[in-house]
């Protein structure tokens, strides 16, 4: 019989040891509950890092995925397929952009976004206008180019040289951005509306508006990385919608597939035809099974569903702010970060909550909450009770 210890041993012996895993081997899950191999149950505030937006094994999602796997599991992009075409229509209608490209991960989506910005500029202005600006403390992926786009030194050790043409500007400082744009060498600006891995830090509305205006004025491609914030996570389908923004490119991944690997970048009017035949591609991109799952996710996240995400997010935020040892709460919707008073380590709190059957994440020095979007009020109340007990005993 399989035990958690067998699995941990196999991992230790045979898997590249790149992850600091929680001391937990998971067996199966339903909704917001997941079980280990010994039958212990855990309440989930992680969603597989913002991926399982409908929780574990949602019935409709499962049926769509299983049905599609029994029809066509993969075709290559030499053929037209139904799930990807339908998904593209839904994403275009929900976003106000014009077209979708499908890939398999957030990093790949950002790579495609950067390629598009560079080609747009090259087609129109020729060589030498290829710099992409990102923000200090951003996170855009783990490939050599998306690491170059990531404005956190901690990720840059050991892996030089990186792709040229990325520079960082400080978040929420519009004068610094204006100064940087004095030379005409920037083709794109890539930002997260809420920096997830950076510690759940939101950008200011004024900054976002000024940034968009500068992009328009200077014909710079405005790219929003919605890999973590997108698909309902923050209480609207895309987080930029809460700020009335109209980006030229939007990258997506995590929550889109409801648990299957899928990424996408959406192209607005300015760049909808920038990539032509054979300019970009991905063998697995638009996989019918992943897209069948994503269609269910996007269908379920309607206006009523989003109103519930907003309501639950606000109540969770208020509850968190009133807990002992909490200094501040940040984030939007069901993407929240908690800063503790000095001396309280988020990683310790997470370990103690696991022992009491509740799963949370960290982001830098904060506790991070990314529960399945379907979490109930009762489940939130239970999770908060456990967190309160742990904090009281600190
Ligand atoms: C997770 C994440 C990525 C990278 O996504 P992968 O699927 O791991 O490549 C990129 N951007 C943001 C904002 C993310 O949160």
CSV table of C-alpha atoms and ligand atoms in Angstrom, one decimal:
chain,number,residue,atom,x,y,z
A,1,UNK,CA,0.0,0.0,0.0
A,2,UNK,CA,1.2,3.5,-0.8
A,3,UNK,CA,2.1,5.6,2.2
A,4,UNK,CA,3.2,9.3,2.4
A,5,UNK,CA,6.6,8.1,3.5
A,6,UNK,CA,7.1,5.9,0.4
A,7,UNK,CA,6.4,8.9,-1.8
A,8,UNK,CA,8.6,11.3,0.1
A,9,UNK,CA,11.4,8.7,-0.1
A,10,UNK,CA,11.0,8.3,-3.9
A,11,UNK,CA,11.0,12.1,-4.3
A,12,UNK,CA,14.2,12.4,-2.3
A,13,UNK,CA,15.9,9.6,-4.3
A,14,UNK,CA,14.8,10.4,-7.8
A,15,UNK,CA,13.4,14.0,-8.2
A,16,UNK,CA,15.7,17.0,-8.7
A,17,UNK,CA,15.7,18.7,-5.4
A,18,UNK,CA,14.6,22.1,-6.5
A,19,UNK,CA,11.5,22.6,-4.3
A,20,UNK,CA,11.1,23.2,-0.6
A,21,UNK,CA,8.0,21.2,-0.3
A,22,UNK,CA,5.5,21.1,2.7
A,23,UNK,CA,5.8,17.9,4.6
A,24,UNK,CA,2.7,16.5,3.0
A,25,UNK,CA,2.1,14.0,0.2
A,26,UNK,CA,-1.4,14.5,-1.3
A,27,UNK,CA,-3.6,11.6,-2.4
A,28,UNK,CA,-7.0,13.1,-3.6
A,29,UNK,CA,-9.2,16.1,-3.2
A,30,UNK,CA,-12.7,17.4,-3.7
A,31,UNK,CA,-13.8,21.0,-3.6
A,32,UNK,CA,-11.6,22.8,-1.0
A,33,UNK,CA,-10.7,19.6,0.9
A,34,UNK,CA,-7.7,17.4,0.1
A,35,UNK,CA,-6.4,14.2,1.8
A,36,UNK,CA,-3.1,12.7,2.4
A,37,UNK,CA,-2.4,8.9,2.0
A,38,UNK,CA,-3.2,8.3,5.7
A,39,UNK,CA,-6.6,9.8,5.3
A,40,UNK,CA,-6.0,13.1,7.0
A,41,UNK,CA,-8.0,15.9,5.6
A,42,UNK,CA,-6.8,19.5,4.9
A,43,UNK,CA,-8.7,22.6,4.1
A,44,UNK,CA,-7.0,24.4,1.2
A,45,UNK,CA,-6.2,28.1,1.0
A,46,UNK,CA,-3.5,27.5,-1.8
A,47,UNK,CA,-5.3,26.3,-4.9
A,48,UNK,CA,-2.0,24.8,-6.1
A,49,UNK,CA,-0.7,28.4,-6.1
A,50,UNK,CA,-3.8,30.0,-7.7
A,51,UNK,CA,-4.4,27.3,-10.2
A,52,UNK,CA,-7.3,25.1,-9.0
A,53,UNK,CA,-9.7,28.0,-9.3
A,54,UNK,CA,-12.8,25.7,-9.1
A,55,UNK,CA,-11.2,23.7,-6.3
A,56,UNK,CA,-10.3,20.0,-6.7
A,57,UNK,CA,-12.0,17.9,-9.3
A,58,UNK,CA,-15.1,20.1,-10.0
A,59,UNK,CA,-17.7,17.8,-11.5
A,60,UNK,CA,-18.4,19.8,-14.7
A,61,UNK,CA,-14.7,20.5,-15.2
A,62,UNK,CA,-13.9,16.8,-14.7
A,63,UNK,CA,-16.6,15.7,-17.2
A,64,UNK,CA,-15.4,18.1,-19.8
A,65,UNK,CA,-11.8,17.0,-19.5
A,66,UNK,CA,-12.6,13.3,-19.5
A,67,UNK,CA,-15.0,13.7,-22.5
A,68,UNK,CA,-12.4,15.6,-24.5
A,69,UNK,CA,-9.6,13.2,-23.6
A,70,UNK,CA,-11.8,10.4,-25.1
A,71,UNK,CA,-12.2,12.4,-28.3
A,72,UNK,CA,-8.9,14.1,-29.2
A,73,UNK,CA,-6.1,14.4,-26.7
A,74,UNK,CA,-3.8,16.4,-29.0
A,75,UNK,CA,-3.8,17.3,-32.7
A,76,UNK,CA,-0.8,19.7,-33.2
A,77,UNK,CA,-1.5,23.2,-34.4
A,78,UNK,CA,-1.7,22.0,-38.0
A,79,UNK,CA,-5.4,21.4,-37.5
A,80,UNK,CA,-8.3,23.5,-36.3
A,81,UNK,CA,-9.9,22.3,-33.0
A,82,UNK,CA,-13.1,23.2,-31.2
A,83,UNK,CA,-12.0,23.7,-27.6
A,84,UNK,CA,-9.3,26.3,-28.4
A,85,UNK,CA,-11.4,28.2,-30.8
A,86,UNK,CA,-14.3,28.5,-28.3
A,87,UNK,CA,-11.9,29.4,-25.5
A,88,UNK,CA,-10.3,32.2,-27.6
A,89,UNK,CA,-13.8,33.7,-28.3
A,90,UNK,CA,-14.6,33.7,-24.6
A,91,UNK,CA,-11.3,35.3,-23.6
A,92,UNK,CA,-11.6,37.9,-26.3
A,93,UNK,CA,-15.1,38.8,-25.3
A,94,UNK,CA,-14.3,38.9,-21.6
A,95,UNK,CA,-11.1,41.0,-22.0
A,96,UNK,CA,-11.9,43.5,-24.8
A,97,UNK,CA,-8.8,42.4,-26.6
A,98,UNK,CA,-8.9,40.9,-30.1
A,99,UNK,CA,-7.1,37.6,-30.3
A,100,UNK,CA,-5.6,34.8,-28.2
A,101,UNK,CA,-2.4,32.8,-28.6
A,102,UNK,CA,-2.3,29.6,-26.5
A,103,UNK,CA,0.8,28.1,-24.8
A,104,UNK,CA,1.4,26.1,-21.7
A,105,UNK,CA,2.7,28.3,-18.8
A,106,UNK,CA,3.0,31.8,-17.5
A,107,UNK,CA,6.6,32.1,-18.5
A,108,UNK,CA,5.8,31.1,-22.0
A,109,UNK,CA,2.9,33.6,-22.1
A,110,UNK,CA,5.2,36.4,-21.1
A,111,UNK,CA,7.9,35.3,-23.6
A,112,UNK,CA,5.2,35.6,-26.3
A,113,UNK,CA,4.1,39.0,-25.1
A,114,UNK,CA,7.7,40.2,-25.2
A,115,UNK,CA,8.3,38.8,-28.7
A,116,UNK,CA,5.1,40.6,-29.8
A,117,UNK,CA,6.2,43.9,-28.3
A,118,UNK,CA,9.6,43.7,-30.0
A,119,UNK,CA,8.2,42.8,-33.4
A,120,UNK,CA,5.6,45.5,-33.2
A,121,UNK,CA,8.3,48.1,-32.6
A,122,UNK,CA,10.7,46.6,-35.1
A,123,UNK,CA,8.1,46.5,-37.9
A,124,UNK,CA,7.2,50.2,-37.3
A,125,UNK,CA,10.4,51.8,-36.1
A,126,UNK,CA,13.2,49.5,-37.1
A,127,UNK,CA,16.1,48.2,-34.9
A,128,UNK,CA,17.2,49.8,-31.6
A,129,UNK,CA,13.9,50.2,-29.9
A,130,UNK,CA,13.8,46.8,-28.2
A,131,UNK,CA,14.0,47.5,-24.4
A,132,UNK,CA,11.2,46.1,-22.2
A,133,UNK,CA,10.7,47.8,-18.9
A,134,UNK,CA,9.4,45.8,-15.9
A,135,UNK,CA,9.1,46.8,-12.2
A,136,UNK,CA,11.4,46.2,-9.3
A,137,UNK,CA,10.0,43.3,-7.2
A,138,UNK,CA,8.2,41.8,-10.1
A,139,UNK,CA,7.9,38.1,-11.0
A,140,UNK,CA,7.5,37.0,-14.6
A,141,UNK,CA,8.8,33.4,-14.8
A,142,UNK,CA,11.8,31.1,-14.6
A,143,UNK,CA,13.1,30.9,-18.2
A,144,UNK,CA,16.3,32.9,-19.0
A,145,UNK,CA,14.3,35.7,-20.6
A,146,UNK,CA,11.5,35.9,-18.1
A,147,UNK,CA,14.0,35.8,-15.3
A,148,UNK,CA,15.7,38.7,-17.0
A,149,UNK,CA,12.2,40.4,-16.9
A,150,UNK,CA,11.9,39.6,-13.2
A,151,UNK,CA,13.0,42.5,-11.1
A,152,UNK,CA,14.3,40.6,-8.1
A,153,UNK,CA,18.0,40.0,-7.7
A,154,UNK,CA,17.5,36.9,-5.6
A,155,UNK,CA,16.4,35.0,-8.8
A,156,UNK,CA,19.4,36.2,-10.8
A,157,UNK,CA,22.2,34.5,-9.0
A,158,UNK,CA,24.1,31.7,-10.8
A,159,UNK,CA,22.4,32.0,-14.2
A,160,UNK,CA,24.2,34.8,-16.1
A,161,UNK,CA,24.2,35.7,-18.9
A,162,UNK,CA,20.6,36.7,-19.3
A,163,UNK,CA,18.7,37.9,-22.4
A,164,UNK,CA,19.5,41.5,-23.1
A,165,UNK,CA,17.0,44.3,-23.2
A,166,UNK,CA,15.2,44.2,-19.9
A,167,UNK,CA,15.4,47.0,-17.3
A,168,UNK,CA,13.6,47.6,-14.0
A,169,UNK,CA,12.0,50.8,-12.8
A,170,UNK,CA,10.6,51.2,-9.2
A,171,UNK,CA,6.9,50.6,-8.8
A,172,UNK,CA,4.6,53.5,-8.1
A,173,UNK,CA,7.2,56.1,-9.0
A,174,UNK,CA,5.9,57.8,-12.2
A,175,UNK,CA,8.7,60.4,-12.3
A,176,UNK,CA,11.3,57.6,-12.5
A,177,UNK,CA,9.4,56.1,-15.4
A,178,UNK,CA,9.1,59.4,-17.2
A,179,UNK,CA,12.9,60.0,-16.9
A,180,UNK,CA,13.7,56.5,-18.2
A,181,UNK,CA,11.4,57.1,-21.2
A,182,UNK,CA,13.4,60.2,-22.3
A,183,UNK,CA,15.5,58.0,-24.6
A,184,UNK,CA,13.4,56.4,-27.4
A,185,UNK,CA,14.5,52.8,-26.9
A,186,UNK,CA,11.6,51.2,-25.1
A,187,UNK,CA,9.1,49.0,-27.0
A,188,UNK,CA,7.2,47.6,-24.1
A,189,UNK,CA,6.3,47.9,-20.4
A,190,UNK,CA,5.3,44.7,-18.5
A,191,UNK,CA,3.6,45.0,-15.1
A,192,UNK,CA,1.6,42.9,-12.6
A,193,UNK,CA,-1.4,44.9,-11.2
A,194,UNK,CA,-0.8,43.0,-7.9
A,195,UNK,CA,2.7,41.6,-7.5
A,196,UNK,CA,2.0,38.1,-6.3
A,197,UNK,CA,5.4,36.5,-5.7
A,198,UNK,CA,6.7,39.9,-4.7
A,199,UNK,CA,4.6,39.8,-1.6
A,200,UNK,CA,1.0,40.6,-2.8
A,201,UNK,CA,1.7,44.3,-3.4
A,202,UNK,CA,-0.8,46.3,-5.4
A,203,UNK,CA,0.1,49.1,-7.7
A,204,UNK,CA,-1.5,52.5,-7.1
A,205,UNK,CA,-4.3,53.5,-9.4
A,206,UNK,CA,-2.7,56.9,-10.2
A,207,UNK,CA,0.5,55.1,-11.2
A,208,UNK,CA,-1.4,52.7,-13.5
A,209,UNK,CA,-3.3,55.5,-15.2
A,210,UNK,CA,-0.1,57.5,-15.7
A,211,UNK,CA,1.8,54.4,-17.0
A,212,UNK,CA,-1.0,53.7,-19.5
A,213,UNK,CA,-1.0,57.3,-20.7
A,214,UNK,CA,2.7,57.3,-21.2
A,215,UNK,CA,2.5,54.0,-23.2
A,216,UNK,CA,-0.2,55.6,-25.5
A,217,UNK,CA,1.8,58.8,-25.9
A,218,UNK,CA,5.0,57.0,-26.9
A,219,UNK,CA,3.4,54.1,-28.7
A,220,UNK,CA,4.9,51.6,-26.2
A,221,UNK,CA,3.2,48.2,-26.0
A,222,UNK,CA,1.4,48.0,-22.6
A,223,UNK,CA,1.6,44.5,-21.3
A,224,UNK,CA,-0.2,43.3,-18.1
A,225,UNK,CA,0.9,40.0,-16.6
A,226,UNK,CA,-2.4,38.5,-15.3
A,227,UNK,CA,-0.9,35.0,-14.8
A,228,UNK,CA,-1.7,35.1,-11.1
A,229,UNK,CA,-4.4,37.9,-10.9
A,230,UNK,CA,-6.4,36.8,-13.9
A,231,UNK,CA,-9.5,34.6,-14.4
A,232,UNK,CA,-11.5,35.9,-11.4
A,233,UNK,CA,-8.8,35.7,-8.7
A,234,UNK,CA,-9.2,39.4,-7.7
A,235,UNK,CA,-12.9,39.7,-8.1
A,236,UNK,CA,-13.1,40.7,-11.7
A,237,UNK,CA,-12.2,38.4,-14.7
A,238,UNK,CA,-9.0,40.4,-15.1
A,239,UNK,CA,-7.5,42.7,-12.4
A,240,UNK,CA,-6.9,45.6,-14.8
A,241,UNK,CA,-10.7,45.9,-15.3
A,242,UNK,CA,-11.0,47.3,-11.7
A,243,UNK,CA,-8.8,50.2,-12.8
A,244,UNK,CA,-10.5,50.8,-16.2
A,245,UNK,CA,-7.3,50.0,-18.1
A,246,UNK,CA,-7.0,48.8,-21.7
A,247,UNK,CA,-3.7,46.9,-22.1
A,248,UNK,CA,-2.3,46.0,-25.5
A,249,UNK,CA,-1.3,42.5,-24.3
A,250,UNK,CA,-2.5,40.4,-21.3
A,251,UNK,CA,-0.7,37.2,-20.3
A,252,UNK,CA,-2.6,34.4,-18.5
A,253,UNK,CA,-1.9,31.0,-17.1
A,254,UNK,CA,-2.4,29.8,-13.5
A,255,UNK,CA,-6.1,29.8,-12.9
A,256,UNK,CA,-7.1,29.5,-16.6
A,257,UNK,CA,-7.1,25.7,-16.9
A,258,UNK,CA,-8.6,24.9,-13.5
A,259,UNK,CA,-5.6,22.6,-12.9
A,260,UNK,CA,-4.3,21.7,-16.3
A,261,UNK,CA,-1.2,23.3,-17.8
A,262,UNK,CA,-2.3,26.1,-20.1
A,263,UNK,CA,-1.1,29.7,-20.8
A,264,UNK,CA,-2.2,32.4,-23.1
A,265,UNK,CA,-1.5,35.9,-24.2
A,266,UNK,CA,-4.3,38.1,-25.5
A,267,UNK,CA,-3.5,40.6,-28.2
A,268,UNK,CA,-5.3,44.0,-28.4
A,269,UNK,CA,-6.1,46.0,-31.5
A,270,UNK,CA,-2.6,47.6,-31.8
A,271,UNK,CA,-0.8,44.2,-32.0
A,272,UNK,CA,-3.5,41.8,-33.1
A,273,UNK,CA,-1.8,41.1,-36.4
A,274,UNK,CA,1.8,41.7,-35.3
A,275,UNK,CA,2.6,38.0,-35.2
A,276,UNK,CA,2.2,36.4,-38.6
A,277,UNK,CA,2.5,32.9,-40.0
A,278,UNK,CA,5.4,31.0,-38.4
A,279,UNK,CA,6.4,34.0,-36.2
A,280,UNK,CA,5.5,32.0,-33.1
A,281,UNK,CA,4.3,28.6,-32.1
A,282,UNK,CA,4.1,25.9,-29.4
A,283,UNK,CA,3.7,22.2,-29.9
A,284,UNK,CA,1.3,21.7,-27.0
A,285,UNK,CA,-0.3,25.1,-27.2
A,286,UNK,CA,-4.1,25.0,-27.4
A,287,UNK,CA,-4.2,21.4,-26.2
A,288,UNK,CA,-7.8,20.3,-26.5
A,289,UNK,CA,-8.0,18.7,-23.1
A,290,UNK,CA,-6.5,21.7,-21.3
A,291,UNK,CA,-8.8,24.0,-23.3
A,292,UNK,CA,-11.9,21.9,-22.6
A,293,UNK,CA,-11.2,22.4,-18.9
A,294,UNK,CA,-10.5,26.1,-19.3
A,295,UNK,CA,-13.8,26.5,-21.1
A,296,UNK,CA,-15.7,25.2,-18.1
A,297,UNK,CA,-13.6,27.6,-15.8
A,298,UNK,CA,-14.3,30.6,-17.9
A,299,UNK,CA,-18.0,29.8,-18.2
A,300,UNK,CA,-18.5,29.4,-14.5
A,301,UNK,CA,-16.8,32.7,-13.7
A,302,UNK,CA,-19.8,34.9,-14.5
A,303,UNK,CA,-21.0,38.1,-12.9
A,304,UNK,CA,-22.7,36.4,-9.9
A,305,UNK,CA,-19.6,34.2,-9.3
A,306,UNK,CA,-17.4,37.3,-9.4
A,307,UNK,CA,-19.6,39.2,-7.0
A,308,UNK,CA,-19.2,36.3,-4.6
A,309,UNK,CA,-15.4,36.4,-5.0
A,310,UNK,CA,-15.5,40.1,-4.1
A,311,UNK,CA,-17.8,39.6,-1.1
A,312,UNK,CA,-15.7,36.7,0.3
A,313,UNK,CA,-12.5,38.6,-0.4
A,314,UNK,CA,-13.7,41.6,1.5
A,315,UNK,CA,-14.9,39.6,4.5
A,316,UNK,CA,-11.7,37.5,4.5
A,317,UNK,CA,-9.6,40.7,4.4
A,318,UNK,CA,-11.5,42.2,7.4
A,319,UNK,CA,-11.2,39.0,9.4
A,320,UNK,CA,-7.5,38.8,8.7
A,321,UNK,CA,-6.9,42.4,9.7
A,322,UNK,CA,-8.5,41.7,13.1
A,323,UNK,CA,-6.4,38.7,14.0
A,324,UNK,CA,-3.7,38.9,16.6
A,325,UNK,CA,-0.1,39.7,15.5
A,326,UNK,CA,-1.3,41.0,12.2
A,327,UNK,CA,0.4,44.3,11.0
A,328,UNK,CA,-1.3,44.7,7.6
A,329,UNK,CA,-3.3,42.9,4.9
A,330,UNK,CA,-2.7,43.5,1.2
A,331,UNK,CA,-4.2,42.3,-2.1
A,332,UNK,CA,-7.5,42.2,-4.0
A,333,UNK,CA,-10.3,39.7,-4.0
A,334,UNK,CA,-9.2,36.2,-3.0
A,335,UNK,CA,-5.5,37.1,-3.5
A,336,UNK,CA,-4.4,38.3,-0.1
A,337,UNK,CA,-1.1,38.8,1.8
A,338,UNK,CA,-0.7,39.2,5.6
A,339,UNK,CA,2.2,41.0,7.2
A,340,UNK,CA,2.9,39.9,10.8
A,341,UNK,CA,4.4,41.8,13.6
A,342,UNK,CA,8.2,41.5,14.0
A,343,UNK,CA,9.3,38.1,15.3
A,344,UNK,CA,6.4,36.1,13.8
A,345,UNK,CA,7.6,34.1,10.8
A,346,UNK,CA,5.1,33.3,8.1
A,347,UNK,CA,6.8,30.0,7.4
A,348,UNK,CA,6.3,28.9,11.0
A,349,UNK,CA,2.7,29.9,11.0
A,350,UNK,CA,2.1,27.9,7.8
A,351,UNK,CA,3.8,24.8,9.3
A,352,UNK,CA,1.7,25.0,12.5
A,353,UNK,CA,-1.5,25.5,10.4
A,354,UNK,CA,-0.7,22.3,8.4
A,355,UNK,CA,-0.5,20.4,11.6
A,356,UNK,CA,-4.0,21.6,12.4
A,357,UNK,CA,-5.3,20.7,8.9
A,358,UNK,CA,-5.3,24.0,7.1
A,359,UNK,CA,-3.0,24.9,4.1
A,360,UNK,CA,-1.7,28.4,3.5
A,361,UNK,CA,1.1,29.8,1.3
A,362,UNK,CA,3.9,32.4,1.9
A,363,UNK,CA,5.1,35.2,-0.4
A,364,UNK,CA,8.4,36.6,0.7
A,365,UNK,CA,7.9,37.3,4.4
A,366,UNK,CA,4.1,37.3,4.2
A,367,UNK,CA,1.5,34.7,4.7
A,368,UNK,CA,-0.4,34.4,1.3
A,369,UNK,CA,-3.9,33.2,0.7
A,370,UNK,CA,-5.1,32.0,-2.7
A,371,UNK,CA,-8.1,29.8,-1.8
A,372,UNK,CA,-10.2,28.1,-4.5
A,373,UNK,CA,-12.6,30.8,-5.7
A,374,UNK,CA,-15.5,28.5,-4.7
A,375,UNK,CA,-14.6,28.5,-1.0
A,376,UNK,CA,-17.6,28.8,1.3
A,377,UNK,CA,-18.2,31.2,4.2
A,378,UNK,CA,-18.1,28.2,6.6
A,379,UNK,CA,-14.7,27.1,5.2
A,380,UNK,CA,-13.3,30.6,5.5
A,381,UNK,CA,-14.5,30.8,9.1
A,382,UNK,CA,-12.9,27.5,9.9
A,383,UNK,CA,-9.6,28.4,8.3
A,384,UNK,CA,-9.6,31.8,10.1
A,385,UNK,CA,-10.4,30.1,13.5
A,386,UNK,CA,-7.3,27.8,13.1
A,387,UNK,CA,-5.1,30.7,12.0
A,388,UNK,CA,-6.3,32.7,15.0
A,389,UNK,CA,-5.5,29.8,17.4
A,390,UNK,CA,-2.0,29.5,16.0
A,391,UNK,CA,-1.3,33.2,16.2
A,392,UNK,CA,-2.6,33.4,19.7
A,393,UNK,CA,-0.2,30.7,20.8
A,394,UNK,CA,2.8,32.6,19.2
B,1,LIG,C1,3.5,32.1,-11.6
B,1,LIG,C2,3.7,33.4,-12.4
B,1,LIG,C3,4.5,33.4,-13.6
B,1,LIG,C4,5.1,32.1,-14.1
B,1,LIG,O1,4.2,31.2,-14.5
B,1,LIG,P1,4.7,29.7,-14.8
B,1,LIG,O2,3.5,29.0,-15.2
B,1,LIG,O3,5.3,29.1,-13.5
B,1,LIG,O4,5.7,29.8,-15.9
B,1,LIG,C5,4.6,34.6,-14.3
B,1,LIG,N1,4.0,35.7,-13.8
B,1,LIG,C6,3.3,35.7,-12.7
B,1,LIG,C7,2.7,37.0,-12.2
B,1,LIG,C8,3.2,34.6,-11.9
B,1,LIG,O5,2.5,34.7,-10.7
